PDB file of C-alpha atoms in Angstrom:
ATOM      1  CA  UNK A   1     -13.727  59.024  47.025  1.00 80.00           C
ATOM      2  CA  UNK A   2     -17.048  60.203  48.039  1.00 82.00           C
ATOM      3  CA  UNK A   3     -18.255  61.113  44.263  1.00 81.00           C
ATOM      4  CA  UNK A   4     -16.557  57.633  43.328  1.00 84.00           C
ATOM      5  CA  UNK A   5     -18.382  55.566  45.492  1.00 88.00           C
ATOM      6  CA  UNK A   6     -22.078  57.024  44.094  1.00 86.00           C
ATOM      7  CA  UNK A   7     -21.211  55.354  40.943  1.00 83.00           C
ATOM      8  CA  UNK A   8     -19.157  51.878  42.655  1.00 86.00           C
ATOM      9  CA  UNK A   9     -21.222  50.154  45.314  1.00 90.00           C
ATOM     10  CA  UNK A  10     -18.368  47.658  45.924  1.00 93.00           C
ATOM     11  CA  UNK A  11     -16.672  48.173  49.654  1.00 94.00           C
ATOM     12  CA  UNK A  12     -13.900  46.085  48.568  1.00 95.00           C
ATOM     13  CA  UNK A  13     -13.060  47.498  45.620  1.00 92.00           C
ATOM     14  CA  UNK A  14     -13.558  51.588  46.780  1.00 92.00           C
ATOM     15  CA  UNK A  15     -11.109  50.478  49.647  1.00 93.00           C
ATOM     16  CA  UNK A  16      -8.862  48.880  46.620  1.00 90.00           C
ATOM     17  CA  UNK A  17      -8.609  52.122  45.080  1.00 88.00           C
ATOM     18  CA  UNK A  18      -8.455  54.438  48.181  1.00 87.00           C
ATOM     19  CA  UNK A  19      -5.234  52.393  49.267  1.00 86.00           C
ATOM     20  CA  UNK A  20      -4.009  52.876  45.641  1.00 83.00           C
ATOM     21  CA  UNK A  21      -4.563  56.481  45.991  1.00 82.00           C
ATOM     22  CA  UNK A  22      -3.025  56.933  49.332  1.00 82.00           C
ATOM     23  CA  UNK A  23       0.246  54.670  48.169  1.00 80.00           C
ATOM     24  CA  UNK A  24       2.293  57.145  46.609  1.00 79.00           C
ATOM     25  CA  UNK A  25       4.737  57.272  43.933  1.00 78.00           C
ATOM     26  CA  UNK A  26       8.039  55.995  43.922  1.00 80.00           C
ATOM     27  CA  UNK A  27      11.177  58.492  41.774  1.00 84.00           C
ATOM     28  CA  UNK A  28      14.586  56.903  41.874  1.00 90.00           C
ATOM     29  CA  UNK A  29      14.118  54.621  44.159  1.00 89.00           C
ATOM     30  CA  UNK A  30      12.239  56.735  46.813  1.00 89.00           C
ATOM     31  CA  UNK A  31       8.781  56.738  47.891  1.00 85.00           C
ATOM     32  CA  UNK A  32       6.869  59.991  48.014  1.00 83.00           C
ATOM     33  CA  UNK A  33       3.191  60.303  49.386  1.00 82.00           C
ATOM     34  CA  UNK A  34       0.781  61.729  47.116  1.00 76.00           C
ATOM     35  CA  UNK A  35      -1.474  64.757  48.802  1.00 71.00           C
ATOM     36  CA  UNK A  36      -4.080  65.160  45.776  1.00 68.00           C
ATOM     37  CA  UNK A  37      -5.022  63.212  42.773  1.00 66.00           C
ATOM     38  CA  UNK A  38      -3.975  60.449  40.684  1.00 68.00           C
ATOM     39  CA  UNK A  39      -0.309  60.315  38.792  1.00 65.00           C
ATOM     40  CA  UNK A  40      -1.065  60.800  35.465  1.00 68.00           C
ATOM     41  CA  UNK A  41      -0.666  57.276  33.467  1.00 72.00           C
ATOM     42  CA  UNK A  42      -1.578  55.514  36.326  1.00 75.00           C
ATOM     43  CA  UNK A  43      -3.502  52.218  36.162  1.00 80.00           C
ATOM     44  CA  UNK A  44      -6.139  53.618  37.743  1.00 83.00           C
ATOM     45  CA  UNK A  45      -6.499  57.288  35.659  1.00 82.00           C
ATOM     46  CA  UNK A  46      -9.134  56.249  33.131  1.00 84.00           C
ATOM     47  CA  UNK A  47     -11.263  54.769  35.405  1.00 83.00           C
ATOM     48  CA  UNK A  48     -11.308  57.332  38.030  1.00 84.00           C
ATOM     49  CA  UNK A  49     -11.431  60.490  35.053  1.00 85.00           C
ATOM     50  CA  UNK A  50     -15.264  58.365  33.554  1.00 87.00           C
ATOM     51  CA  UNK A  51     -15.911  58.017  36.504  1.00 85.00           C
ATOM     52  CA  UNK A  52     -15.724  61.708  37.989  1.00 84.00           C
ATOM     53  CA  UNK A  53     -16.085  63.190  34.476  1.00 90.00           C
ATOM     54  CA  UNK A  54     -19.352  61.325  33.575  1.00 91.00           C
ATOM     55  CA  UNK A  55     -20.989  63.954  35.198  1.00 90.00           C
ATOM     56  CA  UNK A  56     -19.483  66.943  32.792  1.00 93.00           C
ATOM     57  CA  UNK A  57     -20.986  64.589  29.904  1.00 95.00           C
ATOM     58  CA  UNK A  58     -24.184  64.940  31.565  1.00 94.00           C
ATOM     59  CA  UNK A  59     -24.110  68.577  31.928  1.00 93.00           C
ATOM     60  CA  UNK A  60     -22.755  69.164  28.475  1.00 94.00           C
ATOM     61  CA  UNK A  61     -25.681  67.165  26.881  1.00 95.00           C
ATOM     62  CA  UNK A  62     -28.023  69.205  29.007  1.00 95.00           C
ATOM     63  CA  UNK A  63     -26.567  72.406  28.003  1.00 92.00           C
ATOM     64  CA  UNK A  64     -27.082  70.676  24.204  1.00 92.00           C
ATOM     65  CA  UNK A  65     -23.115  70.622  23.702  1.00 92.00           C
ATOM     66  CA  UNK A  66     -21.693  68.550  20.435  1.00 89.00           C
ATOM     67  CA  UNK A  67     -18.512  67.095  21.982  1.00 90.00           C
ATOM     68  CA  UNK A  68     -16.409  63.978  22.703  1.00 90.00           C
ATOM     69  CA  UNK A  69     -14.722  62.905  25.464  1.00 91.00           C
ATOM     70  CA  UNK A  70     -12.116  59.893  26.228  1.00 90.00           C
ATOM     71  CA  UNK A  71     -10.948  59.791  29.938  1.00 86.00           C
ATOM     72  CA  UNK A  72      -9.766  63.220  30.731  1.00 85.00           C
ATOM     73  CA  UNK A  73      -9.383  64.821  27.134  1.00 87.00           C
ATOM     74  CA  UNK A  74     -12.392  66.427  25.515  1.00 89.00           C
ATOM     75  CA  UNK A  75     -13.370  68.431  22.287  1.00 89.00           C
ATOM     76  CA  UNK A  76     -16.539  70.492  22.812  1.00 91.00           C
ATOM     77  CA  UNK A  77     -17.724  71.996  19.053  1.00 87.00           C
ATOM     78  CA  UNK A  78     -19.525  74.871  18.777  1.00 89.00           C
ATOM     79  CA  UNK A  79     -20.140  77.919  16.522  1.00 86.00           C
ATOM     80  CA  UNK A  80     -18.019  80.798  16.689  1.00 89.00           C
ATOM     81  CA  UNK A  81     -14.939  81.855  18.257  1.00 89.00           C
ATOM     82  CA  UNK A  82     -16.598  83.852  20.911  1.00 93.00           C
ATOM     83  CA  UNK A  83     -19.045  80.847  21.736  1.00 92.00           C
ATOM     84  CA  UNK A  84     -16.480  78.907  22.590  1.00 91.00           C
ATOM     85  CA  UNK A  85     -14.626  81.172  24.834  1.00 92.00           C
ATOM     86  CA  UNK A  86     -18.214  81.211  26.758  1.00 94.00           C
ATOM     87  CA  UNK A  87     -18.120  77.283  26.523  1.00 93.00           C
ATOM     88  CA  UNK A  88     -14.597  77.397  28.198  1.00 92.00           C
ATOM     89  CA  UNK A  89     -15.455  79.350  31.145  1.00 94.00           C
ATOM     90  CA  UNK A  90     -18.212  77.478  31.881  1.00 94.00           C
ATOM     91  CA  UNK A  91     -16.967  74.064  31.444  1.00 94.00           C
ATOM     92  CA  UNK A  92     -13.877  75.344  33.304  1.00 94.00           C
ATOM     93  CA  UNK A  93     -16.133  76.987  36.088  1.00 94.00           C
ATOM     94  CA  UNK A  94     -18.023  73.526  36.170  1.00 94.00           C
ATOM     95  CA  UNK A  95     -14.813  71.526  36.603  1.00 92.00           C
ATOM     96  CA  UNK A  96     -13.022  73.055  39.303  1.00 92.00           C
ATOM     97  CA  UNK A  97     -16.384  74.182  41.433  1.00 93.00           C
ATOM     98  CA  UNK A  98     -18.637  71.363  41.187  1.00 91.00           C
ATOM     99  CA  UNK A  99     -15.974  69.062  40.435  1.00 87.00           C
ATOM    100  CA  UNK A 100     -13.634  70.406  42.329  1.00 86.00           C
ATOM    101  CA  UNK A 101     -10.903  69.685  39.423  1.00 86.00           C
ATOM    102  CA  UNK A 102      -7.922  71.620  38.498  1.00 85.00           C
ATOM    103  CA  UNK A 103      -7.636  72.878  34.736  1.00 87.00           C
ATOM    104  CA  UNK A 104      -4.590  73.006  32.726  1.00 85.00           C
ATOM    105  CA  UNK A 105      -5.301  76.699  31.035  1.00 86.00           C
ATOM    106  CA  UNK A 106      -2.299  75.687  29.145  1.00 87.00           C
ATOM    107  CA  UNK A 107      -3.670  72.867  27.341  1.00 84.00           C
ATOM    108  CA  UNK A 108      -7.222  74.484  27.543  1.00 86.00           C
ATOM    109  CA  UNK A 109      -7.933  76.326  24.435  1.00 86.00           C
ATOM    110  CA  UNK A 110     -10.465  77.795  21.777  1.00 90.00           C
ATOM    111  CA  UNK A 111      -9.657  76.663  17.653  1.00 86.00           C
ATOM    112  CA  UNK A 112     -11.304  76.558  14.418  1.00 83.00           C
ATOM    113  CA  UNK A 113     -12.250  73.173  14.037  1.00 78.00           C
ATOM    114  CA  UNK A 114      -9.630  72.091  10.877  1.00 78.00           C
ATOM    115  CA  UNK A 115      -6.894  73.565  13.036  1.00 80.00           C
ATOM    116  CA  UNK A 116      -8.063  71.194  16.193  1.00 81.00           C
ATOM    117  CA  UNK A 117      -6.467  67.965  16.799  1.00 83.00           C
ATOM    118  CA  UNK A 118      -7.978  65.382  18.891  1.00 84.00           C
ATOM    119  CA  UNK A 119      -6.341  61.854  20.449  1.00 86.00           C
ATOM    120  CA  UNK A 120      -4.293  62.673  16.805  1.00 84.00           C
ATOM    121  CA  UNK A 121      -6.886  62.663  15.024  1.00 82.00           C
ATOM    122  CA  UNK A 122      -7.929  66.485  12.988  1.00 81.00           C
ATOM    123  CA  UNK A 123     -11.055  67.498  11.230  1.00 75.00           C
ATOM    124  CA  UNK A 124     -10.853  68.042   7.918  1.00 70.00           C
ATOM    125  CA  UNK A 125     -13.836  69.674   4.961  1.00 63.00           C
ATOM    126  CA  UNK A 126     -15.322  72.424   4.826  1.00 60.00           C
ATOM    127  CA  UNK A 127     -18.595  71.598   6.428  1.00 57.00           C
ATOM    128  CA  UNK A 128     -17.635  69.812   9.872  1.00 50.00           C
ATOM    129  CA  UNK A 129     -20.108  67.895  11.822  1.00 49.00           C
TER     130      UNK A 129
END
């Protein structure tokens, strides 16, 4: 809430979203609290991901990173194989130190750019920009 409320100024509204945070989740019929995070496909989940994630575009634009990002998925381009198990390790290290944000190493991983796929979309040619 703390890194949320540098970029929302409105008391109402961060109180709004702490109370949707602390509300749990309801499975068959019972409610469960929720100890960390946001359920993923909640209302709530794109906002909070720009919101906490708009500092990784930041960093990625200072480290001179081609990449795009919508809410919590992201494709970060770069050279070779070996850059981009660098790029990983770093973004990864960024995430869950700075951001103190847990990364799926399952869905985390390092391909040639036609074998990528991206919100369904794929690249395609045989120069990619």
């Amino acid at each position: 809430m703390s890194r949320v409320s540098r970029k929302i100024n409105d008391k109402r509204l961060l109180k709004l979203i702490g109370c949707y945070l602390r509300a749990g989740v309801m499975i068959d019929g019972q409610c469960y609290p929720t100890r960390v995070g946001m359920p993923q496909g909640g209302p709530l989940s794109p906002l909070l991901s720009n919101t906490l994630l708009d500092d990784l575009d930041k960093e990625l634009e200072h480290w001179g990173h081609c990449f795009a990002r919508y809410c919590d998925d992201f494709v970060i381009l770069v050279g070779s194989q070996r850059a981009g198990e660098r790029v990983v390790e770093s973004v990864t290290r960024y995430l869950e130190r700075r951001l103190k944000l847990t990364v799926n190493q399952n869905k985390s991983k390092v391909v040639k750019a036609t074998e990528a796929e991206f919100l369904s979309f794929t690249f395609a040619g045989k120069k990619i920009r």
